[in-house]
Tab-separated table of C-alpha atoms (C1' of nucleotides) in Angstrom:
chain	number	residue	atom	x	y	z
A	396	MET	CA	9.513	-48.412	-29.845
A	397	ASN	CA	12.153	-49.679	-32.258
A	398	ASP	CA	15.467	-48.427	-33.563
A	399	ILE	CA	14.396	-48.111	-37.156
A	400	ALA	CA	11.595	-45.735	-36.277
A	401	ASN	CA	13.977	-43.706	-34.152
A	402	LYS	CA	16.373	-43.234	-37.029
A	403	SER	CA	13.960	-40.897	-38.741
A	404	LEU	CA	13.317	-38.806	-35.660
A	405	SER	CA	15.273	-35.704	-34.820
A	406	ASN	CA	17.394	-35.708	-31.701
A	407	SER	CA	14.963	-33.343	-29.996
A	408	GLN	CA	12.156	-35.777	-30.588
A	409	ARG	CA	14.198	-38.719	-29.436
A	410	ALA	CA	15.176	-36.774	-26.334
A	411	LEU	CA	11.535	-36.003	-25.698
A	412	GLN	CA	10.339	-39.567	-25.919
A	413	GLU	CA	13.347	-40.928	-24.077
A	414	LEU	CA	12.987	-38.494	-21.193
A	415	ARG	CA	9.285	-39.280	-21.001
A	416	ARG	CA	10.042	-42.952	-20.924
A	417	MET	CA	12.667	-42.517	-18.234
A	418	ILE	CA	10.289	-40.517	-16.104
A	419	PHE	CA	7.472	-43.033	-16.435
A	420	ALA	CA	9.831	-45.928	-15.866
A	421	GLY	CA	11.052	-44.276	-12.694
A	422	GLU	CA	14.612	-44.038	-13.989
A	423	LEU	CA	14.220	-40.340	-13.320
A	424	ALA	CA	12.348	-40.380	-10.057
A	425	GLY	CA	10.033	-37.657	-8.905
A	426	GLY	CA	11.822	-35.031	-6.851
A	427	THR	CA	15.276	-35.713	-8.235
A	428	ASP	CA	17.499	-33.177	-10.016
A	429	HIS	CA	19.476	-33.772	-13.172
A	430	LEU	CA	21.889	-31.531	-14.995
A	431	GLU	CA	21.299	-30.838	-18.645
A	432	SER	CA	24.829	-31.940	-19.454
A	433	GLU	CA	24.355	-35.177	-17.551
A	434	LEU	CA	21.192	-36.007	-19.491
A	435	ALA	CA	22.879	-34.995	-22.717
A	436	GLU	CA	25.713	-37.423	-22.132
A	437	ARG	CA	23.290	-40.127	-21.082
A	438	LEU	CA	21.332	-39.826	-24.325
A	439	GLY	CA	24.431	-39.327	-26.439
A	440	MET	CA	23.656	-35.898	-27.794
A	441	SER	CA	24.449	-32.271	-27.043
A	442	ARG	CA	22.596	-30.037	-24.610
A	443	THR	CA	20.615	-28.281	-27.310
A	444	PRO	CA	18.050	-30.995	-28.093
A	445	ILE	CA	17.902	-31.880	-24.399
A	446	ARG	CA	16.969	-28.325	-23.565
A	447	GLU	CA	14.273	-28.267	-26.220
A	448	ALA	CA	12.785	-31.494	-24.933
A	449	ALA	CA	12.997	-30.277	-21.340
A	450	LEU	CA	11.230	-27.061	-22.310
A	451	THR	CA	8.370	-29.071	-23.740
A	452	LEU	CA	8.177	-31.345	-20.731
A	453	GLU	CA	8.174	-28.307	-18.497
A	454	ASN	CA	5.176	-26.963	-20.368
A	455	GLN	CA	3.500	-30.302	-19.891
A	456	GLY	CA	4.097	-30.224	-16.191
A	457	LEU	CA	6.380	-33.223	-15.897
A	458	LEU	CA	9.467	-31.336	-14.817
A	459	GLU	CA	10.777	-27.942	-13.946
A	460	LEU	CA	13.857	-26.114	-15.181
A	461	ARG	CA	15.624	-24.584	-12.234
A	462	PRO	CA	18.652	-22.531	-13.183
A	463	ARG	CA	21.843	-23.994	-11.699
A	464	LYS	CA	20.000	-26.830	-10.016
A	465	GLY	CA	19.230	-28.807	-13.122
A	466	VAL	CA	15.892	-30.107	-14.270
A	467	ARG	CA	13.753	-31.247	-11.390
A	468	ILE	CA	11.409	-34.136	-12.036
A	469	LEU	CA	8.168	-33.010	-10.478
A	470	PRO	CA	6.722	-35.350	-7.911
A	471	VAL	CA	3.001	-35.967	-8.117
A	472	SER	CA	1.348	-35.322	-4.789
A	473	ALA	CA	-2.102	-36.288	-3.592
A	474	ALA	CA	-3.092	-32.656	-4.104
A	475	ASP	CA	-1.866	-32.886	-7.696
A	476	MET	CA	-3.918	-36.000	-8.252
A	477	ARG	CA	-6.993	-34.209	-7.006
A	478	GLU	CA	-6.385	-31.410	-9.486
A	479	ILE	CA	-5.762	-33.803	-12.318
A	480	TYR	CA	-8.873	-35.842	-11.603
A	481	GLU	CA	-10.970	-32.715	-11.493
A	482	VAL	CA	-9.707	-31.725	-14.925
A	483	LEU	CA	-10.283	-35.210	-16.272
A	484	THR	CA	-13.766	-35.330	-14.787
A	485	ALA	CA	-14.722	-32.036	-16.375
A	486	LEU	CA	-13.245	-32.775	-19.789
A	487	GLU	CA	-14.308	-36.397	-20.137
A	488	SER	CA	-17.850	-35.533	-19.132
A	489	GLN	CA	-17.841	-32.897	-21.820
A	490	ALA	CA	-16.558	-35.502	-24.265
A	491	ALA	CA	-19.274	-37.966	-23.246
A	492	GLU	CA	-21.921	-35.340	-23.802
A	493	GLN	CA	-20.545	-34.376	-27.173
A	494	ALA	CA	-20.183	-38.016	-28.204
A	495	ALA	CA	-23.852	-38.570	-27.437
A	496	LEU	CA	-24.738	-35.623	-29.640
A	497	MET	CA	-22.729	-36.964	-32.561
A	498	GLY	CA	-25.204	-39.741	-33.316
A	499	TYR	CA	-22.620	-42.506	-33.615
A	500	ASP	CA	-23.833	-45.893	-34.796
A	501	GLU	CA	-22.842	-49.189	-33.253
A	502	GLU	CA	-19.901	-49.574	-35.583
A	503	ALA	CA	-18.448	-46.209	-34.569
A	504	LEU	CA	-18.670	-47.222	-30.932
A	505	ARG	CA	-16.996	-50.585	-31.520
A	506	HIS	CA	-13.768	-49.751	-29.701
A	507	LEU	CA	-15.710	-48.488	-26.725
A	508	ALA	CA	-17.707	-51.723	-26.508
A	509	GLN	CA	-14.537	-53.716	-26.995
A	510	ALA	CA	-12.859	-51.982	-24.067
A	511	ILE	CA	-15.831	-52.693	-21.833
A	512	GLY	CA	-15.761	-56.344	-22.849
A	513	ASP	CA	-12.037	-56.532	-22.186
A	514	MET	CA	-12.527	-55.132	-18.720
A	515	ASP	CA	-15.088	-57.826	-17.963
A	516	LEU	CA	-12.610	-60.472	-19.024
A	517	ALA	CA	-9.808	-58.888	-17.035
A	518	ILE	CA	-11.915	-58.778	-13.898
A	519	GLU	CA	-12.875	-62.430	-14.300
A	520	SER	CA	-9.273	-63.483	-14.611
A	521	GLU	CA	-8.247	-60.952	-11.975
A	522	ASP	CA	-5.663	-59.436	-14.275
A	523	LEU	CA	-5.236	-55.940	-12.877
A	524	GLU	CA	-2.812	-54.768	-15.508
A	525	ALA	CA	-5.060	-55.886	-18.350
A	526	TRP	CA	-7.949	-54.152	-16.622
A	527	ALA	CA	-6.031	-50.904	-16.253
A	528	GLU	CA	-5.024	-51.046	-19.883
A	529	ALA	CA	-8.593	-51.591	-21.068
A	530	ASP	CA	-9.928	-48.967	-18.697
A	531	ASN	CA	-7.493	-46.462	-20.072
A	532	ARG	CA	-8.453	-47.482	-23.581
A	533	PHE	CA	-12.101	-46.844	-22.751
A	534	HIS	CA	-11.438	-43.361	-21.462
A	535	ALA	CA	-9.117	-42.452	-24.323
A	536	GLU	CA	-11.640	-43.677	-26.885
A	537	LEU	CA	-14.422	-41.781	-25.179
A	538	VAL	CA	-12.405	-38.591	-25.381
A	539	ARG	CA	-11.614	-39.273	-29.011
A	540	LEU	CA	-15.308	-39.674	-29.766
A	541	GLY	CA	-15.878	-36.315	-28.102
A	542	ASN	CA	-14.418	-34.829	-31.256
A	543	ASN	CA	-12.435	-31.996	-29.724
A	544	ASN	CA	-8.710	-31.858	-30.404
A	545	ARG	CA	-8.008	-29.600	-27.480
A	546	VAL	CA	-9.827	-31.815	-25.034
A	547	ASN	CA	-7.907	-34.696	-26.497
A	548	ALA	CA	-4.556	-32.991	-26.081
A	549	ILE	CA	-5.204	-31.974	-22.498
A	550	PHE	CA	-6.516	-35.424	-21.683
A	551	ASN	CA	-3.316	-36.985	-22.924
A	552	MET	CA	-1.194	-34.637	-20.843
A	553	MET	CA	-3.122	-35.283	-17.665
A	554	ASN	CA	-3.326	-38.966	-18.373
A	555	ASP	CA	0.430	-39.129	-18.537
A	556	GLN	CA	0.631	-37.970	-14.981
A	557	VAL	CA	-2.068	-40.348	-13.842
A	558	ARG	CA	-0.108	-43.205	-15.360
A	559	ARG	CA	2.785	-42.414	-13.058
A	560	ALA	CA	0.535	-42.739	-10.037
A	561	ARG	CA	-1.292	-45.771	-11.368
A	562	MET	CA	1.812	-47.910	-11.220
A	563	THR	CA	1.703	-47.536	-7.491
A	564	THR	CA	-1.987	-47.394	-6.762
A	565	LEU	CA	-3.091	-50.211	-8.991
A	566	PHE	CA	-1.983	-52.863	-6.575
A	567	ILE	CA	-3.328	-51.356	-3.423
A	568	ARG	CA	-6.723	-50.629	-4.810
A	569	PRO	CA	-9.783	-52.863	-4.584
A	570	VAL	CA	-10.742	-54.773	-7.707
A	571	PRO	CA	-13.006	-52.378	-9.555
A	572	THR	CA	-15.826	-54.791	-10.235
A	573	LYS	CA	-18.495	-52.134	-10.079
A	574	SER	CA	-17.029	-49.578	-12.420
A	575	ASN	CA	-17.981	-51.425	-15.569
A	576	ALA	CA	-21.637	-50.803	-14.797
A	577	ASP	CA	-20.830	-47.108	-15.124
A	578	HIS	CA	-19.030	-47.674	-18.380
A	579	ARG	CA	-21.994	-49.532	-19.791
A	580	ALA	CA	-24.404	-46.824	-18.701
A	581	VAL	CA	-22.283	-44.182	-20.406
A	582	TYR	CA	-22.044	-46.324	-23.513
A	583	ASP	CA	-25.820	-46.793	-23.645
A	584	ALA	CA	-26.486	-43.111	-23.170
A	585	ILE	CA	-24.133	-42.228	-26.006
A	586	ARG	CA	-25.677	-44.871	-28.222
A	587	GLN	CA	-29.118	-43.442	-27.563
A	588	GLY	CA	-28.029	-39.868	-28.043
A	589	ASP	CA	-28.895	-38.949	-24.480
A	590	ASP	CA	-26.265	-36.284	-23.933
A	591	ASP	CA	-27.470	-35.253	-20.513
A	592	THR	CA	-27.317	-38.749	-19.077
A	593	ALA	CA	-23.985	-39.442	-20.739
A	594	ARG	CA	-22.420	-36.402	-19.191
A	595	ARG	CA	-23.916	-36.836	-15.752
A	596	ARG	CA	-23.239	-40.547	-15.549
A	597	HIS	CA	-19.651	-40.194	-16.607
A	598	ARG	CA	-19.156	-37.344	-14.228
A	599	GLU	CA	-20.344	-39.452	-11.317
A	600	HIS	CA	-18.122	-42.274	-12.460
A	601	ARG	CA	-15.031	-40.127	-12.498
A	602	GLN	CA	-15.862	-38.388	-9.265
A	603	HIS	CA	-16.222	-41.735	-7.580
A	604	ALA	CA	-12.890	-42.887	-8.963
A	605	LYS	CA	-11.287	-39.714	-7.683
A	606	GLU	CA	-12.600	-40.207	-4.186
A	607	ILE	CA	-11.370	-43.790	-4.074
A	608	LEU	CA	-7.936	-42.801	-5.309
A	609	ILE	CA	-7.511	-39.829	-3.015
A	610	GLY	CA	-8.702	-41.958	-0.132
A	611	LEU	CA	-6.097	-44.585	-0.945
A	612	LEU	CA	-3.323	-42.073	-1.256
A	613	GLU	CA	-4.145	-40.495	2.073
A	614	LYS	CA	-4.627	-43.799	3.830
A	615	HIS	CA	-1.269	-45.063	2.662
A	616	ARG	CA	0.383	-41.700	3.220
A	617	LEU	CA	1.460	-41.609	-0.410
A	618	ASN	CA	2.019	-37.912	-0.636
A	619	HIS	CA	4.361	-37.927	-3.548
A	620	LEU	CA	4.774	-40.457	-6.293
B	517	MET	CA	5.395	-3.162	-19.477
B	518	ASN	CA	8.490	-1.101	-18.734
B	519	ASP	CA	12.134	-1.205	-19.691
B	520	ILE	CA	13.442	-1.677	-16.225
B	521	ALA	CA	11.419	-4.824	-15.684
B	522	ASN	CA	12.597	-6.156	-19.031
B	523	LYS	CA	16.214	-5.696	-18.087
B	524	SER	CA	15.986	-8.442	-15.564
B	525	LEU	CA	14.324	-10.902	-17.903
B	526	SER	CA	16.255	-13.420	-19.933
B	527	ASN	CA	16.187	-13.112	-23.696
B	528	SER	CA	14.022	-16.235	-23.928
B	529	GLN	CA	11.457	-14.666	-21.670
B	530	ARG	CA	11.544	-11.404	-23.516
B	531	ALA	CA	11.148	-13.275	-26.786
B	532	LEU	CA	8.185	-15.129	-25.331
B	533	GLN	CA	6.355	-12.064	-24.154
B	534	GLU	CA	7.248	-10.062	-27.242
B	535	LEU	CA	6.058	-12.756	-29.631
B	536	ARG	CA	2.845	-13.119	-27.656
B	537	ARG	CA	2.296	-9.407	-27.807
B	538	MET	CA	2.969	-9.303	-31.537
B	539	ILE	CA	0.516	-12.103	-32.147
B	540	PHE	CA	-2.220	-10.514	-30.070
B	541	ALA	CA	-1.573	-7.109	-31.585
B	542	GLY	CA	-1.908	-8.609	-35.034
B	543	GLU	CA	1.643	-7.687	-35.986
B	544	LEU	CA	2.071	-11.371	-36.653
B	545	ALA	CA	-1.224	-12.197	-38.303
B	546	GLY	CA	-2.854	-15.583	-38.225
B	547	GLY	CA	-1.840	-17.730	-41.158
B	548	THR	CA	1.407	-15.911	-41.862
B	549	ASP	CA	4.856	-17.500	-41.865
B	550	HIS	CA	7.981	-16.056	-40.313
B	551	LEU	CA	11.525	-17.314	-40.394
B	552	GLU	CA	13.310	-17.840	-37.127
B	553	SER	CA	16.188	-15.701	-38.313
B	554	GLU	CA	13.814	-12.903	-39.314
B	555	LEU	CA	12.200	-12.882	-35.860
B	556	ALA	CA	15.615	-13.053	-34.241
B	557	GLU	CA	16.770	-9.982	-36.075
B	558	ARG	CA	13.524	-8.183	-35.345
B	559	LEU	CA	13.897	-8.761	-31.618
B	560	GLY	CA	17.605	-8.131	-31.640
B	561	MET	CA	18.773	-11.497	-30.403
B	562	SER	CA	20.046	-14.779	-31.784
B	563	ARG	CA	17.918	-17.688	-32.967
B	564	THR	CA	18.384	-19.680	-29.780
B	565	PRO	CA	16.043	-17.772	-27.467
B	566	ILE	CA	13.607	-17.306	-30.357
B	567	ARG	CA	13.460	-21.047	-30.848
B	568	GLU	CA	12.875	-21.628	-27.150
B	569	ALA	CA	10.046	-19.123	-27.087
B	570	ALA	CA	8.560	-20.552	-30.271
B	571	LEU	CA	8.679	-24.046	-28.778
B	572	THR	CA	6.665	-22.843	-25.821
B	573	LEU	CA	4.168	-21.013	-27.999
B	574	GLU	CA	3.804	-24.113	-30.112
B	575	ASN	CA	2.920	-26.100	-27.021
B	576	GLN	CA	0.377	-23.459	-26.167
B	577	GLY	CA	-1.207	-23.715	-29.559
B	578	LEU	CA	-0.484	-20.216	-30.804
B	579	LEU	CA	1.853	-21.196	-33.579
B	580	GLU	CA	3.394	-24.124	-35.346
B	581	LEU	CA	7.015	-24.834	-36.223
B	582	ARG	CA	7.174	-26.053	-39.770
B	583	PRO	CA	10.677	-26.956	-40.894
B	584	ARG	CA	11.850	-24.735	-43.767
B	585	LYS	CA	8.617	-22.796	-43.873
B	586	GLY	CA	9.163	-20.832	-40.722
B	587	VAL	CA	6.899	-20.517	-37.744
B	588	ARG	CA	3.298	-20.340	-38.819
B	589	ILE	CA	0.971	-18.225	-36.704
B	590	LEU	CA	-2.060	-20.422	-36.287
B	591	PRO	CA	-5.306	-18.884	-37.402
B	592	VAL	CA	-8.268	-19.404	-35.111
B	593	SER	CA	-11.192	-20.822	-37.014
B	594	ALA	CA	-14.831	-21.045	-35.997
B	595	ALA	CA	-14.229	-24.742	-35.368
B	596	ASP	CA	-11.355	-23.828	-33.053
B	597	MET	CA	-13.558	-21.427	-31.166
B	598	ARG	CA	-16.104	-24.173	-30.666
B	599	GLU	CA	-13.411	-26.414	-29.210
B	600	ILE	CA	-12.080	-23.672	-26.997
B	601	TYR	CA	-15.474	-22.733	-25.674
B	602	GLU	CA	-16.246	-26.345	-24.880
B	603	VAL	CA	-13.070	-26.585	-22.842
B	604	LEU	CA	-13.794	-23.317	-21.079
B	605	THR	CA	-17.358	-24.390	-20.365
B	606	ALA	CA	-16.229	-27.652	-18.828
B	607	LEU	CA	-13.414	-26.182	-16.764
B	608	GLU	CA	-15.107	-23.028	-15.544
B	609	SER	CA	-18.158	-25.000	-14.478
B	610	GLN	CA	-15.874	-27.252	-12.510
B	611	ALA	CA	-14.278	-24.173	-10.972
B	612	ALA	CA	-17.689	-22.729	-10.074
B	613	GLU	CA	-18.644	-25.975	-8.381
B	614	GLN	CA	-15.419	-26.146	-6.461
B	615	ALA	CA	-15.640	-22.490	-5.478
B	616	ALA	CA	-19.077	-23.132	-4.005
B	617	LEU	CA	-17.647	-25.994	-1.976
B	618	MET	CA	-14.876	-23.850	-0.558
B	619	GLY	CA	-17.210	-21.854	1.675
B	620	TYR	CA	-15.850	-18.433	0.768
B	621	ASP	CA	-17.141	-15.462	2.731
B	622	GLU	CA	-18.205	-12.199	1.198
B	623	GLU	CA	-14.744	-10.720	1.515
B	624	ALA	CA	-13.177	-13.567	-0.436
B	625	LEU	CA	-15.693	-13.014	-3.233
B	626	ARG	CA	-15.070	-9.288	-3.356
B	627	HIS	CA	-13.324	-9.270	-6.735
B	628	LEU	CA	-16.113	-11.328	-8.213
B	629	ALA	CA	-18.749	-8.877	-6.990
B	630	GLN	CA	-16.613	-5.992	-8.172
B	631	ALA	CA	-16.423	-7.408	-11.671
B	632	ILE	CA	-20.187	-7.825	-11.802
B	633	GLY	CA	-20.650	-4.236	-10.668
B	634	ASP	CA	-18.186	-3.016	-13.276
B	635	MET	CA	-20.093	-4.836	-15.994
B	636	ASP	CA	-23.296	-3.083	-14.932
B	637	LEU	CA	-21.579	0.252	-15.196
B	638	ALA	CA	-20.047	-0.591	-18.546
B	639	ILE	CA	-23.403	-1.621	-19.962
B	640	GLU	CA	-25.007	1.595	-18.768
B	641	SER	CA	-22.359	3.704	-20.422
B	642	GLU	CA	-22.270	1.338	-23.406
B	643	ASP	CA	-18.539	0.904	-23.089
B	644	LEU	CA	-17.955	-2.443	-24.786
B	645	GLU	CA	-14.242	-2.566	-24.076
B	646	ALA	CA	-14.728	-1.934	-20.398
B	647	TRP	CA	-17.418	-4.593	-20.351
B	648	ALA	CA	-15.160	-7.139	-22.036
B	649	GLU	CA	-12.409	-6.350	-19.572
B	650	ALA	CA	-14.681	-6.805	-16.562
B	651	ASP	CA	-16.254	-9.926	-18.021
B	652	ASN	CA	-12.854	-11.426	-18.475
B	653	ARG	CA	-11.944	-10.427	-14.960
B	654	PHE	CA	-15.041	-12.193	-13.646
B	655	HIS	CA	-14.210	-15.427	-15.414
B	656	ALA	CA	-10.552	-15.312	-14.427
B	657	GLU	CA	-11.446	-14.675	-10.812
B	658	LEU	CA	-13.987	-17.473	-10.826
B	659	VAL	CA	-11.360	-19.877	-12.080
B	660	ARG	CA	-8.927	-18.656	-9.461
B	661	LEU	CA	-11.481	-19.302	-6.752
B	662	GLY	CA	-11.853	-22.825	-8.123
B	663	ASN	CA	-8.523	-23.499	-6.464
B	664	ASN	CA	-7.005	-25.747	-9.082
B	665	ASN	CA	-3.686	-24.707	-10.618
B	666	ARG	CA	-4.106	-26.926	-13.626
B	667	VAL	CA	-7.537	-25.591	-14.424
B	668	ASN	CA	-6.096	-22.139	-14.025
B	669	ALA	CA	-3.220	-22.799	-16.394
B	670	ILE	CA	-5.414	-24.302	-19.081
B	671	PHE	CA	-7.918	-21.497	-18.701
B	672	ASN	CA	-5.214	-18.938	-19.311
B	673	MET	CA	-4.016	-20.735	-22.411
B	674	MET	CA	-7.487	-20.992	-23.904
B	675	ASN	CA	-8.339	-17.483	-22.879
B	676	ASP	CA	-5.376	-16.178	-24.824
B	677	GLN	CA	-6.853	-17.568	-27.985
B	678	VAL	CA	-10.290	-16.213	-27.196
B	679	ARG	CA	-8.783	-12.775	-26.743
B	680	ARG	CA	-7.604	-12.844	-30.345
B	681	ALA	CA	-11.124	-13.531	-31.541
B	682	ARG	CA	-12.704	-11.063	-29.153
B	683	MET	CA	-10.995	-8.113	-30.814
B	684	THR	CA	-13.046	-8.847	-33.879
B	685	THR	CA	-16.277	-10.146	-32.438
B	686	LEU	CA	-16.752	-7.591	-29.730
B	687	PHE	CA	-18.031	-4.963	-32.108
B	688	ILE	CA	-20.394	-7.096	-34.101
B	689	ARG	CA	-22.049	-8.667	-31.120
B	690	PRO	CA	-25.204	-7.473	-29.402
B	691	VAL	CA	-24.778	-5.667	-26.109
B	692	PRO	CA	-24.754	-8.446	-23.525
B	693	THR	CA	-27.293	-6.926	-21.181
B	694	LYS	CA	-28.651	-10.269	-20.083
B	695	SER	CA	-25.443	-12.039	-19.185
B	696	ASN	CA	-24.963	-10.276	-15.895
B	697	ALA	CA	-28.052	-12.020	-14.544
B	698	ASP	CA	-26.146	-15.274	-15.064
B	699	HIS	CA	-23.096	-13.877	-13.327
B	700	ARG	CA	-25.150	-12.865	-10.348
B	701	ALA	CA	-26.823	-16.258	-10.151
B	702	VAL	CA	-23.448	-17.966	-10.164
B	703	TYR	CA	-22.158	-15.580	-7.545
B	704	ASP	CA	-25.157	-16.252	-5.291
B	705	ALA	CA	-24.840	-19.997	-5.663
B	706	ILE	CA	-21.170	-19.863	-4.709
B	707	ARG	CA	-21.932	-17.595	-1.783
B	708	GLN	CA	-24.549	-20.050	-0.539
B	709	GLY	CA	-22.377	-23.075	-1.070
B	710	ASP	CA	-24.751	-24.548	-3.610
B	711	ASP	CA	-22.222	-26.357	-5.768
B	712	ASP	CA	-24.764	-28.015	-8.035
B	713	THR	CA	-26.464	-24.776	-8.967
B	714	ALA	CA	-23.182	-22.955	-9.390
B	715	ARG	CA	-21.932	-25.536	-11.826
B	716	ARG	CA	-25.155	-25.880	-13.769
B	717	ARG	CA	-25.824	-22.177	-13.981
B	718	HIS	CA	-22.351	-21.355	-15.130
B	719	ARG	CA	-22.449	-24.136	-17.652
B	720	GLU	CA	-25.616	-22.756	-19.189
B	721	HIS	CA	-24.103	-19.299	-19.216
B	722	ARG	CA	-21.053	-20.411	-21.108
B	723	GLN	CA	-22.980	-22.611	-23.470
B	724	HIS	CA	-25.184	-19.703	-24.350
B	725	ALA	CA	-22.167	-17.486	-24.957
B	726	LYS	CA	-20.712	-20.151	-27.199
B	727	GLU	CA	-23.838	-20.382	-29.320
B	728	ILE	CA	-23.980	-16.634	-29.763
B	729	LEU	CA	-20.340	-16.432	-30.737
B	730	ILE	CA	-20.407	-19.348	-33.159
B	731	GLY	CA	-23.571	-17.950	-34.670
B	732	LEU	CA	-21.884	-14.618	-35.210
B	733	LEU	CA	-18.796	-16.146	-36.731
B	734	GLU	CA	-20.821	-18.190	-39.169
B	735	LYS	CA	-23.143	-15.361	-40.059
B	736	HIS	CA	-20.249	-13.060	-40.834
B	737	ARG	CA	-18.273	-15.805	-42.530
B	738	LEU	CA	-15.414	-15.221	-40.106
B	739	ASN	CA	-13.753	-18.541	-40.588
B	740	HIS	CA	-10.313	-17.561	-39.508
B	741	LEU	CA	-9.221	-14.780	-37.239
C	782	DG	C1'	33.382	-19.198	17.218
C	783	DC	C1'	30.483	-16.803	14.128
C	784	DA	C1'	29.411	-13.752	10.543
C	785	DT	C1'	30.724	-11.472	6.464
C	786	DT	C1'	33.278	-10.800	2.419
C	787	DC	C1'	35.843	-12.481	-1.279
C	788	DA	C1'	37.479	-16.000	-4.513
C	789	DT	C1'	36.452	-20.106	-7.012
C	790	DT	C1'	33.718	-23.242	-9.308
C	791	DA	C1'	30.280	-24.696	-12.205
C	792	DA	C1'	25.905	-24.683	-14.907
C	793	DT	C1'	23.244	-22.067	-17.526
C	794	DG	C1'	21.739	-18.781	-21.322
C	795	DC	C1'	22.996	-17.427	-25.467
C	796	DA	C1'	25.723	-16.506	-29.704
C	797	DT	C1'	27.861	-18.607	-33.317
C	798	DA	C1'	29.162	-22.009	-36.766
C	799	DC	C1'	28.300	-25.740	-39.709
C	800	DG	C1'	26.387	-29.915	-42.104
C	801	DC	C1'	22.330	-31.653	-43.982
C	802	DA	C1'	18.147	-31.888	-46.191
C	803	DA	C1'	14.483	-29.602	-48.479
C	804	DA	C1'	13.051	-26.305	-51.700
C	805	DT	C1'	13.995	-23.748	-55.677
C	806	DA	C1'	16.280	-22.716	-59.906
C	807	DA	C1'	18.859	-24.176	-63.836
C	808	DA	C1'	20.044	-27.302	-67.251
C	809	DT	C1'	19.632	-31.140	-69.961
C	810	DG	C1'	17.208	-34.649	-72.698
C	811	DC	C1'	13.452	-35.806	-75.393
D	672	DG	C1'	7.657	-27.091	-74.880
D	673	DC	C1'	7.560	-30.343	-71.215
D	674	DA	C1'	9.559	-33.536	-68.056
D	675	DT	C1'	13.385	-35.030	-65.527
D	676	DT	C1'	17.663	-34.508	-63.614
D	677	DT	C1'	21.238	-31.736	-61.592
D	678	DA	C1'	23.005	-27.654	-59.278
D	679	DT	C1'	22.282	-24.038	-55.920
D	680	DT	C1'	20.392	-21.855	-52.335
D	681	DT	C1'	18.452	-21.531	-47.947
D	682	DG	C1'	16.728	-22.570	-43.325
D	683	DC	C1'	16.924	-25.695	-39.720
D	684	DG	C1'	18.889	-28.938	-36.270
D	685	DT	C1'	22.572	-29.447	-33.530
D	686	DA	C1'	27.238	-28.952	-31.640
D	687	DT	C1'	30.368	-25.945	-29.465
D	688	DG	C1'	32.344	-22.153	-26.920
D	689	DC	C1'	32.016	-18.370	-23.976
D	690	DA	C1'	30.235	-14.815	-20.791
D	691	DT	C1'	27.240	-14.441	-16.971
D	692	DT	C1'	25.756	-15.412	-12.567
D	693	DA	C1'	24.451	-18.287	-8.813
D	694	DA	C1'	26.266	-21.507	-5.470
D	695	DT	C1'	30.072	-23.172	-2.749
D	696	DG	C1'	34.009	-22.849	-0.017
D	697	DA	C1'	37.933	-20.101	1.834
D	698	DA	C1'	39.573	-16.341	4.266
D	699	DT	C1'	39.336	-12.458	7.017
D	700	DG	C1'	37.549	-9.470	10.722
D	701	DC	C1'	35.295	-9.150	14.956
DNA sequence: GCATTCATTAATGCATACGCAAATAAATGC
DNA sequence: GCATTTATTTGCGTATGCATTAATGAATGC
């Protein structure tokens, strides 16, 4: 984010966040190969911290270490997106259910309500980027309320990969005017402690989103992003 | 497994599988700290491959790298087990649903049926270890049939941690005579392509297992394993 | 002209070395 | 005797160098 914050980070950590950034920014495009030494030079450090960062990113499914071919930035295919959405559907539904069981009061659900409100505004002003940001905020907050660190961690990993695809798909997708009805229904169910409805409603919401996305990807022949 | 196979592995890979084994065998107990250099010496290699393996294991949630304190083997608490079971419940249910949608024939479900049969036999002969092995085989096969690499990968990670707890809990838990009825119901639903039933039934099965386990852990004050 | 073998190149996997910062012990002041 | 400062130790983060081994190109045989 800023240089001062970076000063306190180790080189491994800087490498990690820089490589992530480069991947998401498309500077390291999906499907391309890069030598460790090349990346090391580019980030102004030795191969050691680069390797450590690459190891981590490999575990997170963003790239692959292929001996003598360099690190390969993994492309995200339509099939990958299906897998990712299935994981997200399963885990977020679980989070919605758990959130409903937690008995949160209105104050605790403030961020969730805020995100829904922001999406309304974004749709009115037809600001797709603002909508995507608020939508993501809603889902992240929902998962947080689910009160399960592991679900949270996996969500973040998968979400990273979705973000890569979203850049592309956001602008070819229909304005999601309907989806906020789902969000509200999930919110209400959580507020009322109705875990069954929360889970089921969110599940349908995500499943629907998946079908739209996969449909778009296939229609536009976007097989790797 | 054997020396010959190990010869062809890199030191990093050997370190990875050795450290895993030591953790699961209890040689590196939960909550204990170990210096990188100590582990390096113990495995007869330098710190570099040890660090790489430790990085991976940290990502997988088995240990934690704490500067100057060594790698800390993470204990698995009752709260952790709750989290893990929630993830497994969500993902396996998704896998059951997807498996039902795949339209597998009897042959494709052979391993699943085999595992169920083995559990029957194990219960008859009261062989808890054999039962646990077959049970695990059933769940792993179910996930495989779910046809989602990411679900598979996460399942394996979570399952690793469950295995650590199972060593302890297996012998204080009641003989699971009833659970095979669930397994059969899930099998039938998949065989008949009834995705809704497969998902719901498996979800209930897992949820039940979770409640039993958590109950046991709390009753026996097993807060960290 | 094509396949096969050999030589060359180059990138990795790993060992090693070292500076730095944190933790611990020692010493000093009060 | 306690607190605070200073010295010492120790483990980690990272750079560097080298042996290994795969990939590439050259050369030889057919």
